[in-house]
């Protein structure tokens, strides 16, 4: 009995800690008083303030653009790579796996420094392209891992059957493997999209003044002080992430259909 | 090239090219730069020097670096002390409840960490929800100053990084065969002893990968120190950013970055060792 109370007490405290700040933030985004401590009355004015802030909206569009392209590219490369890593044995496979693991484990700041060093040396203008390359790089391993683990649950005879019936590798990839691995591919895309939208550390190194993106804009806004329109923006972004994670969890739970 | 192999070469070629160009090569460059001389005009002078590494142990910086390591270390320990029982308790739930709880752990992991740090500011401020609540209850008369303190940075780091500890711990605990626990109990081992001699060694890979995923990012998350820490509680990430983006001292920034890579290597080696010994124990 005491064990049960202790267990659920501990778990409840944990979740209060994880969720209280988020809840307070969302509640405040509807609060008419500016200080955000005392409840005034229900309002959506911060949302319209956010919507009418053109600088903020431009940054949001830039972020969505980078996130969409980066997630798509990372998903294409990552899915191809995962299939190849799963199917073939070759020299250097361990090294490739190792590098993917290193990218995942290495702190953002290390990747930020190294990519900036590269861009400065080869003379890439900091902005859209440098951001895109950086975002594809940090998303890539997550797609590979997500797709690879899905492939491990496959029936290998399906692929052999396709080959025996004369399908080329590419055809097998497009007609058999991608549809079967679709939930993991989609989840990889969603995760990449979210990671790209959220990244502060790497982006702050590899973007230039001409191309402003949302997290950095938010960062410069909240450094100065608490602004209610940031609450509104935060609530929108939280909702977006929540939808993404819900879809991806749903997709990953799907049993392989074939 | 045979048509049959085209798929293999294209897919592996893309991945390899990408990783060599944007991971391996840039990192080697950083290592190289860290051994060069800094130059005010040209940023770096191609002249071998260990000045940047000497700077790491210069008391001026060493103090800040040690404090940063201390902040990240305390964060890691708290995450482990909270995360281990949390992962354990979740693993004792039914599969349905487990799924729900894990989902709830994953959600914050996916939601914007900058925005969650900013939310922490609202909670911890002098007129934030904690101070307001304590004052309303009559426990304190004047607000406790939490913002811009060590505590604020640690609370926020734990808040952001806790899921990174719980998830690998959970999967390590899940993988542990139940028969081991039953055997230990049947042989009359006390709970504490079972934990020490069976559970802990078997879950050690999870512990190490959790620590890796908490400790290293904690050193780098400069925006947390910017928003909540104040000048006295800088993280290594703040110093790297300032050295590279503001002071333009590339060799020193690179040396700091290399020392993070070194710590990462050390932790990965420990993870590898622990994993091998678990496999041997199970075999």
Short mmCIF file of C-alpha atoms in Angstrom, two decimals:
data_model
loop_
_atom_site.label_atom_id
_atom_site.label_comp_id
_atom_site.label_asym_id
_atom_site.label_seq_id
_atom_site.Cartn_x
_atom_site.Cartn_y
_atom_site.Cartn_z
CA UNK A 1 0.00 0.00 0.00
CA UNK A 2 2.68 2.46 1.04
CA UNK A 3 4.71 1.21 -1.91
CA UNK A 4 1.90 2.07 -4.30
CA UNK A 5 1.41 5.54 -2.81
CA UNK A 6 5.14 6.14 -2.92
CA UNK A 7 5.35 4.98 -6.51
CA UNK A 8 2.53 7.12 -7.82
CA UNK A 9 3.54 10.03 -5.60
CA UNK A 10 7.01 9.96 -7.15
CA UNK A 11 5.70 9.63 -10.68
CA UNK A 12 3.20 12.46 -10.13
CA UNK A 13 5.89 14.79 -8.78
CA UNK A 14 8.05 13.98 -11.78
CA UNK A 15 5.33 14.87 -14.22
CA UNK A 16 4.39 18.02 -12.33
CA UNK A 17 8.01 19.11 -12.67
CA UNK A 18 8.04 18.30 -16.38
CA UNK A 19 4.71 19.90 -17.20
CA UNK A 20 4.11 22.78 -14.76
CA UNK A 21 6.25 25.30 -16.65
CA UNK A 22 4.56 24.40 -19.93
CA UNK A 23 1.08 24.70 -18.42
CA UNK A 24 1.87 28.06 -16.81
CA UNK A 25 3.17 29.32 -20.12
CA UNK A 26 0.10 28.28 -22.07
CA UNK A 27 -2.26 29.69 -19.42
CA UNK A 28 -0.36 32.98 -19.47
CA UNK A 29 -0.67 33.24 -23.22
CA UNK A 30 -4.41 33.82 -22.64
CA UNK A 31 -3.90 36.17 -19.70
CA UNK A 32 -4.64 39.86 -20.26
CA UNK A 33 -2.23 41.17 -17.60
CA UNK A 34 1.22 41.74 -18.90
CA UNK A 35 3.21 40.66 -15.85
CA UNK A 36 1.85 37.17 -16.21
CA UNK A 37 1.61 36.48 -12.49
CA UNK A 38 -1.82 37.85 -11.68
CA UNK A 39 -4.72 36.56 -13.73
CA UNK A 40 -6.57 39.40 -15.46
CA UNK A 41 -9.07 38.07 -17.91
CA UNK A 42 -9.13 35.73 -20.86
CA UNK A 43 -7.75 37.30 -24.01
CA UNK A 44 -6.36 36.33 -27.38
CA UNK A 45 -4.71 39.68 -27.95
CA UNK A 46 -1.18 38.25 -27.60
CA UNK A 47 -1.96 35.89 -30.45
CA UNK A 48 -2.96 38.74 -32.70
CA UNK A 49 0.09 40.71 -31.53
CA UNK A 50 2.23 37.74 -32.54
CA UNK A 51 0.44 37.36 -35.87
CA UNK A 52 0.95 41.06 -36.67
CA UNK A 53 4.63 41.02 -35.76
CA UNK A 54 6.06 40.78 -39.25
CA UNK A 55 9.63 40.15 -38.11
CA UNK A 56 8.46 37.19 -36.10
CA UNK A 57 6.33 35.83 -38.92
CA UNK A 58 9.14 36.17 -41.46
CA UNK A 59 11.44 34.26 -39.15
CA UNK A 60 8.75 31.61 -38.74
CA UNK A 61 8.41 31.20 -42.52
CA UNK A 62 12.19 30.90 -42.89
CA UNK A 63 12.24 28.26 -40.16
CA UNK A 64 9.45 26.27 -41.76
CA UNK A 65 11.25 26.42 -45.10
CA UNK A 66 14.56 25.18 -43.68
CA UNK A 67 12.83 22.51 -41.59
CA UNK A 68 10.82 21.17 -44.53
CA UNK A 69 13.73 20.97 -46.94
CA UNK A 70 16.17 19.65 -44.33
CA UNK A 71 13.76 17.00 -43.08
CA UNK A 72 13.01 15.86 -46.61
CA UNK A 73 16.65 15.63 -47.64
CA UNK A 74 17.63 13.89 -44.40
CA UNK A 75 14.79 11.42 -44.86
CA UNK A 76 15.79 10.56 -48.45
CA UNK A 77 19.48 10.10 -47.67
CA UNK A 78 18.77 8.46 -44.30
CA UNK A 79 16.28 5.96 -45.70
CA UNK A 80 18.56 4.91 -48.56
CA UNK A 81 21.41 4.60 -46.09
CA UNK A 82 19.40 2.59 -43.59
CA UNK A 83 18.36 0.11 -46.30
CA UNK A 84 21.91 -0.28 -47.53
CA UNK A 85 23.31 -0.66 -44.01
CA UNK A 86 20.67 -3.24 -43.31
CA UNK A 87 21.17 -5.29 -46.46
CA UNK A 88 24.84 -5.26 -47.31
CA UNK A 89 27.98 -6.32 -45.58
CA UNK A 90 30.98 -4.30 -46.60
CA UNK A 91 34.27 -2.99 -45.31
CA UNK A 92 33.89 0.19 -43.32
CA UNK A 93 30.37 -0.56 -42.16
CA UNK A 94 31.48 -0.31 -38.55
CA UNK A 95 33.09 3.06 -39.24
CA UNK A 96 29.90 4.39 -40.83
CA UNK A 97 27.78 3.20 -37.92
CA UNK A 98 30.31 4.69 -35.55
CA UNK A 99 30.17 8.07 -37.25
CA UNK A 100 26.38 8.11 -37.12
CA UNK A 101 26.56 7.32 -33.41
CA UNK A 102 29.10 10.07 -32.86
CA UNK A 103 26.88 12.61 -34.62
CA UNK A 104 23.99 11.65 -32.36
CA UNK A 105 25.97 11.72 -29.15
CA UNK A 106 28.18 14.71 -29.78
CA UNK A 107 27.01 17.91 -28.12
CA UNK A 108 25.47 20.47 -30.47
CA UNK A 109 28.14 23.01 -29.71
CA UNK A 110 30.88 20.73 -31.06
CA UNK A 111 29.05 20.29 -34.35
CA UNK A 112 28.35 24.03 -34.44
CA UNK A 113 32.04 24.90 -34.14
CA UNK A 114 33.14 22.35 -36.72
CA UNK A 115 30.56 23.33 -39.33
CA UNK A 116 31.27 27.03 -38.91
CA UNK A 117 34.98 26.27 -39.36
CA UNK A 118 34.14 24.43 -42.58
CA UNK A 119 31.88 27.16 -43.97
CA UNK A 120 34.35 29.92 -43.15
CA UNK A 121 37.20 27.99 -44.78
CA UNK A 122 35.45 27.11 -48.02
CA UNK A 123 33.75 30.50 -48.13
CA UNK A 124 30.09 29.54 -47.93
CA UNK A 125 27.92 32.58 -47.25
CA UNK A 126 26.18 32.03 -43.92
CA UNK A 127 22.42 31.86 -44.38
CA UNK A 128 19.96 29.46 -45.93
CA UNK A 129 22.43 26.98 -47.42
CA UNK A 130 24.73 26.73 -44.44
CA UNK A 131 21.72 26.24 -42.16
CA UNK A 132 20.32 23.62 -44.49
CA UNK A 133 23.53 21.58 -44.58
CA UNK A 134 23.86 21.77 -40.79
CA UNK A 135 20.27 20.74 -40.19
CA UNK A 136 20.44 17.80 -42.62
CA UNK A 137 23.61 16.65 -40.85
CA UNK A 138 22.14 16.56 -37.36
CA UNK A 139 18.85 15.00 -38.53
CA UNK A 140 20.43 12.26 -40.64
CA UNK A 141 21.35 9.74 -37.90
CA UNK A 142 17.88 9.93 -36.35
CA UNK A 143 16.29 8.94 -39.66
CA UNK A 144 18.78 6.11 -40.18
CA UNK A 145 18.18 4.70 -36.69
CA UNK A 146 14.40 5.00 -36.98
CA UNK A 147 14.23 3.28 -40.39
CA UNK A 148 16.92 0.72 -39.61
CA UNK A 149 15.15 -0.55 -36.51
CA UNK A 150 11.95 -0.89 -38.52
CA UNK A 151 13.72 -2.92 -41.22
CA UNK A 152 14.98 -5.36 -38.61
CA UNK A 153 11.41 -6.54 -38.09
CA UNK A 154 10.92 -7.36 -41.78
CA UNK A 155 10.39 -10.65 -43.50
CA UNK A 156 13.51 -10.98 -45.70
CA UNK A 157 11.71 -13.38 -48.06
CA UNK A 158 9.61 -10.55 -49.46
CA UNK A 159 12.69 -8.84 -50.79
CA UNK A 160 14.07 -12.10 -52.14
CA UNK A 161 10.75 -12.81 -53.79
CA UNK A 162 10.81 -9.41 -55.48
CA UNK A 163 14.32 -10.08 -56.74
CA UNK A 164 13.39 -13.54 -58.03
CA UNK A 165 10.52 -11.99 -59.93
CA UNK A 166 13.01 -9.75 -61.65
CA UNK A 167 12.59 -6.43 -59.83
CA UNK A 168 15.66 -4.21 -59.83
CA UNK A 169 17.12 -2.93 -56.58
CA UNK A 170 15.60 0.50 -57.12
CA UNK A 171 12.22 -0.96 -57.96
CA UNK A 172 12.32 -3.18 -54.88
CA UNK A 173 13.29 -0.17 -52.81
CA UNK A 174 10.43 1.98 -54.07
CA UNK A 175 7.71 -0.66 -54.42
CA UNK A 176 8.43 -2.90 -51.43
CA UNK A 177 10.78 -1.44 -48.87
CA UNK A 178 9.57 2.15 -48.65
CA UNK A 179 5.86 1.26 -48.35
CA UNK A 180 6.62 -1.34 -45.68
CA UNK A 181 8.91 0.97 -43.77
CA UNK A 182 6.64 3.96 -44.31
CA UNK A 183 5.70 4.53 -40.65
CA UNK A 184 9.36 4.74 -39.65
CA UNK A 185 10.21 6.92 -42.67
CA UNK A 186 7.40 9.32 -41.78
CA UNK A 187 8.38 9.32 -38.12
CA UNK A 188 11.95 10.10 -39.14
CA UNK A 189 10.73 13.02 -41.20
CA UNK A 190 8.59 14.38 -38.37
CA UNK A 191 11.43 14.05 -35.87
CA UNK A 192 13.82 15.81 -38.26
CA UNK A 193 11.32 18.58 -38.87
CA UNK A 194 10.89 19.14 -35.13
CA UNK A 195 14.62 18.97 -34.40
CA UNK A 196 15.24 21.53 -37.11
CA UNK A 197 12.57 23.91 -35.77
CA UNK A 198 13.96 23.60 -32.25
CA UNK A 199 17.65 23.96 -32.79
CA UNK A 200 19.24 27.02 -31.19
CA UNK A 201 22.88 26.15 -30.67
CA UNK A 202 23.98 25.02 -34.14
CA UNK A 203 21.80 27.56 -35.93
CA UNK A 204 23.20 30.46 -33.96
CA UNK A 205 26.65 29.58 -35.29
CA UNK A 206 25.87 28.87 -38.92
CA UNK A 207 23.34 31.52 -39.89
CA UNK A 208 23.99 35.08 -40.91
CA UNK A 209 22.16 38.35 -40.20
CA UNK A 210 20.30 38.20 -43.51
CA UNK A 211 18.44 35.01 -42.73
CA UNK A 212 16.64 35.07 -39.42
CA UNK A 213 14.96 31.95 -38.08
CA UNK A 214 12.41 31.49 -35.33
CA UNK A 215 14.40 29.99 -32.44
CA UNK A 216 17.04 32.70 -32.73
CA UNK A 217 14.43 35.42 -32.98
CA UNK A 218 12.73 34.04 -29.87
CA UNK A 219 16.09 33.86 -28.13
CA UNK A 220 16.86 37.50 -28.78
CA UNK A 221 13.35 38.47 -27.66
CA UNK A 222 13.34 36.57 -24.36
CA UNK A 223 16.87 37.65 -23.48
CA UNK A 224 15.58 41.18 -23.10
CA UNK A 225 12.64 40.21 -20.93
CA UNK A 226 9.35 38.37 -20.78
CA UNK A 227 7.06 39.36 -23.63
CA UNK A 228 3.47 38.15 -23.75
CA UNK A 229 3.53 37.60 -27.50
CA UNK A 230 6.35 35.13 -26.91
CA UNK A 231 3.96 33.21 -24.65
CA UNK A 232 1.52 33.00 -27.52
CA UNK A 233 4.20 31.90 -29.94
CA UNK A 234 5.48 29.35 -27.44
CA UNK A 235 1.98 27.94 -27.01
CA UNK A 236 1.62 27.56 -30.79
CA UNK A 237 5.00 25.85 -31.09
CA UNK A 238 4.21 23.53 -28.20
CA UNK A 239 0.95 22.55 -29.85
CA UNK A 240 2.77 21.89 -33.11
CA UNK A 241 5.36 19.68 -31.37
CA UNK A 242 2.64 17.84 -29.52
CA UNK A 243 0.84 17.01 -32.76
CA UNK A 244 4.12 15.87 -34.34
CA UNK A 245 5.07 13.60 -31.47
CA UNK A 246 1.57 12.14 -31.25
CA UNK A 247 1.55 11.28 -34.97
CA UNK A 248 5.04 9.81 -34.90
CA UNK A 249 4.34 7.70 -31.82
CA UNK A 250 1.20 6.43 -33.50
CA UNK A 251 3.14 5.61 -36.68
CA UNK A 252 5.92 3.81 -34.83
CA UNK A 253 3.43 1.66 -32.96
CA UNK A 254 1.92 0.35 -36.21
CA UNK A 255 2.75 -3.29 -36.75
CA UNK A 256 4.39 -4.12 -40.07
CA UNK A 257 1.43 -4.90 -42.25
CA UNK A 258 3.01 -7.48 -44.53
CA UNK B 1 29.63 -0.82 -62.26
CA UNK B 2 27.01 -3.55 -62.55
CA UNK B 3 23.41 -2.34 -62.56
CA UNK B 4 22.78 -4.64 -59.61
CA UNK B 5 25.27 -2.74 -57.50
CA UNK B 6 24.11 0.71 -58.46
CA UNK B 7 21.68 0.97 -55.58
CA UNK B 8 24.33 -0.05 -53.10
CA UNK B 9 26.90 2.42 -54.37
CA UNK B 10 24.51 5.35 -54.62
CA UNK B 11 22.98 4.92 -51.18
CA UNK B 12 26.21 4.20 -49.34
CA UNK B 13 28.05 6.80 -51.38
CA UNK B 14 25.62 9.53 -50.42
CA UNK B 15 25.86 8.72 -46.73
CA UNK B 16 29.63 8.35 -46.74
CA UNK B 17 30.18 11.53 -48.72
CA UNK B 18 27.89 13.48 -46.42
CA UNK B 19 29.49 12.22 -43.23
CA UNK B 20 33.05 12.70 -44.48
CA UNK B 21 32.37 16.21 -45.80
CA UNK B 22 30.28 17.54 -42.95
CA UNK B 23 31.33 15.51 -39.92
CA UNK B 24 34.76 13.94 -40.24
CA UNK B 25 36.52 16.65 -42.20
CA UNK B 26 35.20 19.65 -40.18
CA UNK B 27 36.04 17.94 -36.91
CA UNK B 28 39.59 17.21 -38.06
CA UNK B 29 39.83 20.87 -39.00
CA UNK B 30 38.80 21.90 -35.50
CA UNK B 31 41.44 19.64 -34.00
CA UNK B 32 44.04 21.13 -36.34
CA UNK B 33 43.00 24.71 -35.61
CA UNK B 34 43.28 24.12 -31.87
CA UNK B 35 47.05 23.62 -32.34
CA UNK B 36 47.55 26.84 -34.26
CA UNK B 37 48.22 30.38 -33.10
CA UNK B 38 45.48 32.96 -32.78
CA UNK B 39 45.88 36.16 -34.69
CA UNK B 40 43.86 39.32 -34.25
CA UNK B 41 43.74 40.19 -37.93
CA UNK B 42 43.65 36.84 -39.69
CA UNK B 43 41.89 34.90 -36.89
CA UNK B 44 44.47 32.13 -37.15
CA UNK B 45 48.13 32.04 -38.00
CA UNK B 46 49.45 28.73 -39.37
CA UNK B 47 52.02 28.33 -36.65
CA UNK B 48 52.06 25.38 -34.27
CA UNK B 49 51.38 26.26 -30.66
CA UNK B 50 49.98 24.78 -27.48
CA UNK B 51 48.90 28.19 -26.19
CA UNK B 52 45.21 27.35 -26.41
CA UNK B 53 45.64 24.26 -24.30
CA UNK B 54 47.76 26.19 -21.82
CA UNK B 55 44.88 28.65 -21.58
CA UNK B 56 42.57 25.82 -20.50
CA UNK B 57 44.55 25.45 -17.28
CA UNK B 58 45.16 29.16 -16.83
CA UNK B 59 43.42 30.03 -13.50
CA UNK B 60 41.47 32.77 -15.26
CA UNK B 61 39.65 30.22 -17.39
CA UNK B 62 40.20 27.07 -15.36
CA UNK B 63 37.93 28.40 -12.62
CA UNK B 64 35.07 29.07 -15.03
CA UNK B 65 35.57 25.72 -16.76
CA UNK B 66 35.61 23.83 -13.49
CA UNK B 67 32.45 25.60 -12.35
CA UNK B 68 30.81 24.68 -15.64
CA UNK B 69 31.84 21.04 -15.24
CA UNK B 70 30.52 21.19 -11.67
CA UNK B 71 27.12 22.51 -12.88
CA UNK B 72 26.89 19.79 -15.55
CA UNK B 73 28.11 17.15 -13.07
CA UNK B 74 25.51 18.03 -10.44
CA UNK B 75 22.87 18.03 -13.19
CA UNK B 76 23.94 14.55 -14.28
CA UNK B 77 23.88 13.19 -10.72
CA UNK B 78 20.43 14.64 -10.02
CA UNK B 79 19.14 13.26 -13.33
CA UNK B 80 20.50 9.84 -12.40
CA UNK B 81 19.07 9.94 -8.86
CA UNK B 82 15.65 10.95 -10.17
CA UNK B 83 15.78 9.08 -13.46
CA UNK B 84 16.79 5.67 -12.18
CA UNK B 85 13.84 5.18 -9.80
CA UNK B 86 11.57 6.81 -12.39
CA UNK B 87 12.65 4.38 -15.12
CA UNK B 88 12.38 1.50 -12.66
CA UNK B 89 8.89 2.44 -11.52
CA UNK B 90 7.72 2.89 -15.10
CA UNK B 91 9.05 -0.57 -15.96
CA UNK B 92 6.91 -2.08 -13.18
CA UNK B 93 3.69 -0.72 -14.72
CA UNK B 94 1.42 -2.63 -17.06
CA UNK B 95 2.29 -2.34 -20.76
CA UNK B 96 -0.59 0.07 -21.37
CA UNK B 97 0.35 2.46 -18.57
CA UNK B 98 4.01 2.12 -19.57
CA UNK B 99 3.19 3.32 -23.07
CA UNK B 100 1.31 6.33 -21.76
CA UNK B 101 4.01 7.31 -19.26
CA UNK B 102 6.76 6.97 -21.85
CA UNK B 103 4.75 9.09 -24.24
CA UNK B 104 4.48 11.75 -21.52
CA UNK B 105 8.26 11.57 -21.00
CA UNK B 106 8.92 11.87 -24.74
CA UNK B 107 6.68 14.91 -25.30
CA UNK B 108 8.89 17.40 -23.44
CA UNK B 109 11.92 15.83 -25.15
CA UNK B 110 10.39 16.85 -28.47
CA UNK B 111 9.12 20.26 -27.46
CA UNK B 112 11.32 23.26 -27.95
CA UNK B 113 13.93 23.41 -25.20
CA UNK B 114 14.46 27.14 -25.60
CA UNK B 115 10.79 27.76 -24.98
CA UNK B 116 10.84 25.43 -22.00
CA UNK B 117 13.83 27.28 -20.58
CA UNK B 118 11.93 30.51 -20.98
CA UNK B 119 8.97 28.90 -19.18
CA UNK B 120 11.33 28.13 -16.30
CA UNK B 121 12.05 31.84 -16.09
CA UNK B 122 8.36 32.47 -15.46
CA UNK B 123 8.36 29.88 -12.68
CA UNK B 124 11.58 30.88 -10.93
CA UNK B 125 11.41 34.67 -11.14
CA UNK B 126 11.18 36.91 -8.09
CA UNK B 127 7.54 37.38 -8.91
CA UNK B 128 7.27 33.92 -10.37
CA UNK B 129 4.88 31.22 -9.42
CA UNK B 130 7.05 29.61 -6.70
CA UNK B 131 7.73 32.83 -4.83
CA UNK B 132 4.15 33.97 -5.26
CA UNK B 133 2.85 30.67 -3.89
CA UNK B 134 5.20 30.58 -0.92
CA UNK B 135 4.37 34.17 -0.02
CA UNK B 136 0.66 33.61 -0.34
CA UNK B 137 0.99 30.64 2.02
CA UNK B 138 2.88 32.84 4.45
CA UNK B 139 5.97 30.64 4.40
CA UNK B 140 8.23 33.46 3.29
CA UNK B 141 7.90 37.25 3.56
CA UNK B 142 10.11 38.35 0.73
CA UNK B 143 10.84 36.50 -2.50
CA UNK B 144 13.74 34.08 -2.59
CA UNK B 145 16.17 35.11 -5.26
CA UNK B 146 16.41 32.15 -7.61
CA UNK B 147 16.99 33.74 -10.97
CA UNK B 148 20.60 34.19 -12.03
CA UNK B 149 21.84 31.66 -9.52
CA UNK B 150 23.55 28.31 -9.74
CA UNK B 151 20.34 26.66 -8.56
CA UNK B 152 18.32 28.12 -11.40
CA UNK B 153 20.77 26.80 -13.98
CA UNK B 154 20.78 23.33 -12.42
CA UNK B 155 16.98 23.22 -12.11
CA UNK B 156 16.61 24.17 -15.77
CA UNK B 157 19.31 21.78 -17.00
CA UNK B 158 17.70 18.89 -15.12
CA UNK B 159 14.33 19.95 -16.46
CA UNK B 160 15.52 19.92 -20.07
CA UNK B 161 17.76 16.86 -19.91
CA UNK B 162 15.91 14.45 -17.60
CA UNK B 163 14.15 12.59 -20.47
CA UNK B 164 17.57 11.85 -22.00
CA UNK B 165 18.44 9.99 -18.80
CA UNK B 166 15.15 8.19 -18.28
CA UNK B 167 14.82 6.74 -21.79
CA UNK B 168 18.13 4.82 -22.02
CA UNK B 169 17.73 3.70 -18.39
CA UNK B 170 14.27 2.41 -19.14
CA UNK B 171 15.44 0.39 -22.12
CA UNK B 172 18.36 -1.04 -20.10
CA UNK B 173 16.03 -2.04 -17.26
CA UNK B 174 13.54 -3.51 -19.73
CA UNK B 175 16.22 -5.65 -21.33
CA UNK B 176 17.22 -7.18 -18.01
CA UNK B 177 15.87 -10.74 -17.81
CA UNK B 178 13.52 -11.27 -14.89
CA UNK B 179 15.06 -14.66 -14.18
CA UNK B 180 18.19 -12.95 -12.84
CA UNK B 181 16.18 -11.18 -10.15
CA UNK B 182 14.29 -14.35 -9.28
CA UNK B 183 17.53 -16.32 -9.05
CA UNK B 184 19.06 -13.71 -6.75
CA UNK B 185 15.97 -13.77 -4.54
CA UNK B 186 15.86 -17.56 -4.44
CA UNK B 187 19.48 -17.62 -3.42
CA UNK B 188 18.56 -15.39 -0.48
CA UNK B 189 20.11 -12.15 -1.58
CA UNK B 190 18.86 -8.99 0.12
CA UNK B 191 17.30 -6.33 -2.08
CA UNK B 192 20.20 -3.98 -1.63
CA UNK B 193 22.68 -6.71 -2.41
CA UNK B 194 20.75 -7.78 -5.50
CA UNK B 195 20.79 -4.21 -6.72
CA UNK B 196 24.50 -3.85 -6.10
CA UNK B 197 25.63 -7.14 -7.61
CA UNK B 198 23.01 -7.90 -10.29
CA UNK B 199 20.85 -4.95 -11.29
CA UNK B 200 23.43 -2.16 -11.30
CA UNK B 201 26.08 -4.00 -13.39
CA UNK B 202 23.46 -5.15 -15.90
CA UNK B 203 22.01 -1.66 -16.32
CA UNK B 204 25.40 0.07 -16.37
CA UNK B 205 25.39 0.59 -20.17
CA UNK B 206 22.08 2.45 -19.75
CA UNK B 207 23.53 4.50 -16.91
CA UNK B 208 26.58 5.48 -18.94
CA UNK B 209 24.64 6.34 -22.09
CA UNK B 210 22.21 8.39 -19.98
CA UNK B 211 25.12 10.25 -18.39
CA UNK B 212 26.65 10.81 -21.83
CA UNK B 213 23.40 12.26 -23.13
CA UNK B 214 23.00 14.55 -20.11
CA UNK B 215 26.51 15.61 -19.16
CA UNK B 216 27.81 16.64 -22.59
CA UNK B 217 24.82 18.70 -23.75
CA UNK B 218 24.66 20.29 -20.29
CA UNK B 219 28.14 21.72 -20.87
CA UNK B 220 27.08 23.21 -24.17
CA UNK B 221 23.62 24.66 -23.57
CA UNK B 222 24.63 28.29 -23.51
CA UNK B 223 21.12 29.65 -23.83
CA UNK B 224 20.19 28.23 -20.42
CA UNK B 225 23.05 30.09 -18.76
CA UNK B 226 22.18 33.21 -20.76
CA UNK B 227 18.56 33.19 -19.67
CA UNK B 228 18.87 31.96 -16.10
CA UNK B 229 22.47 31.94 -14.97
CA UNK B 230 23.96 35.39 -15.09
CA UNK B 231 27.65 36.14 -15.40
CA UNK B 232 28.74 33.91 -12.52
CA UNK B 233 27.29 30.70 -13.93
CA UNK B 234 28.67 30.36 -17.42
CA UNK B 235 28.81 27.03 -19.16
CA UNK B 236 31.60 25.88 -21.45
CA UNK B 237 29.16 26.51 -24.29
CA UNK B 238 28.99 30.20 -23.42
CA UNK B 239 32.77 30.46 -23.49
CA UNK B 240 33.04 28.61 -26.81
CA UNK B 241 30.42 30.83 -28.36
CA UNK B 242 32.03 34.02 -27.06
CA UNK B 243 35.54 32.97 -28.08
CA UNK B 244 34.44 32.07 -31.61
CA UNK B 245 31.64 34.48 -32.44
CA UNK B 246 32.73 37.51 -30.40
CA UNK B 247 36.43 37.39 -29.56
CA UNK B 248 37.25 35.53 -32.80
CA UNK B 249 39.85 33.48 -30.98
CA UNK B 250 39.46 30.35 -33.09
CA UNK B 251 42.31 28.27 -31.65
CA UNK B 252 41.05 28.64 -28.08
CA UNK B 253 37.42 27.99 -29.08
CA UNK B 254 38.62 24.95 -31.00
CA UNK B 255 40.65 23.70 -28.04
CA UNK B 256 37.58 23.96 -25.81
CA UNK B 257 35.60 22.04 -28.40
CA UNK B 258 38.32 19.38 -28.63
CA UNK B 259 38.23 18.91 -24.86
CA UNK B 260 34.50 18.20 -25.14
CA UNK B 261 35.25 15.65 -27.87
CA UNK B 262 37.82 14.08 -25.54
CA UNK B 263 35.29 13.78 -22.71
CA UNK B 264 32.84 12.25 -25.19
CA UNK B 265 35.46 9.72 -26.29
CA UNK B 266 36.09 8.78 -22.69
CA UNK B 267 32.41 8.22 -21.96
CA UNK B 268 31.96 6.20 -25.18
CA UNK B 269 34.89 4.02 -24.24
CA UNK B 270 33.29 3.43 -20.80
CA UNK B 271 30.00 2.60 -22.51
CA UNK B 272 31.70 0.12 -24.81
CA UNK B 273 33.49 -1.52 -21.88
CA UNK B 274 30.28 -1.78 -19.85
CA UNK B 275 28.37 -3.18 -22.81
CA UNK B 276 30.98 -5.85 -23.46
CA UNK B 277 31.03 -6.94 -19.85
CA UNK B 278 27.23 -7.19 -19.78
CA UNK B 279 27.28 -9.37 -22.89
CA UNK B 280 29.92 -11.59 -21.29
CA UNK B 281 27.89 -11.84 -18.08
CA UNK B 282 24.79 -12.87 -20.03
CA UNK B 283 26.60 -15.42 -22.15
#
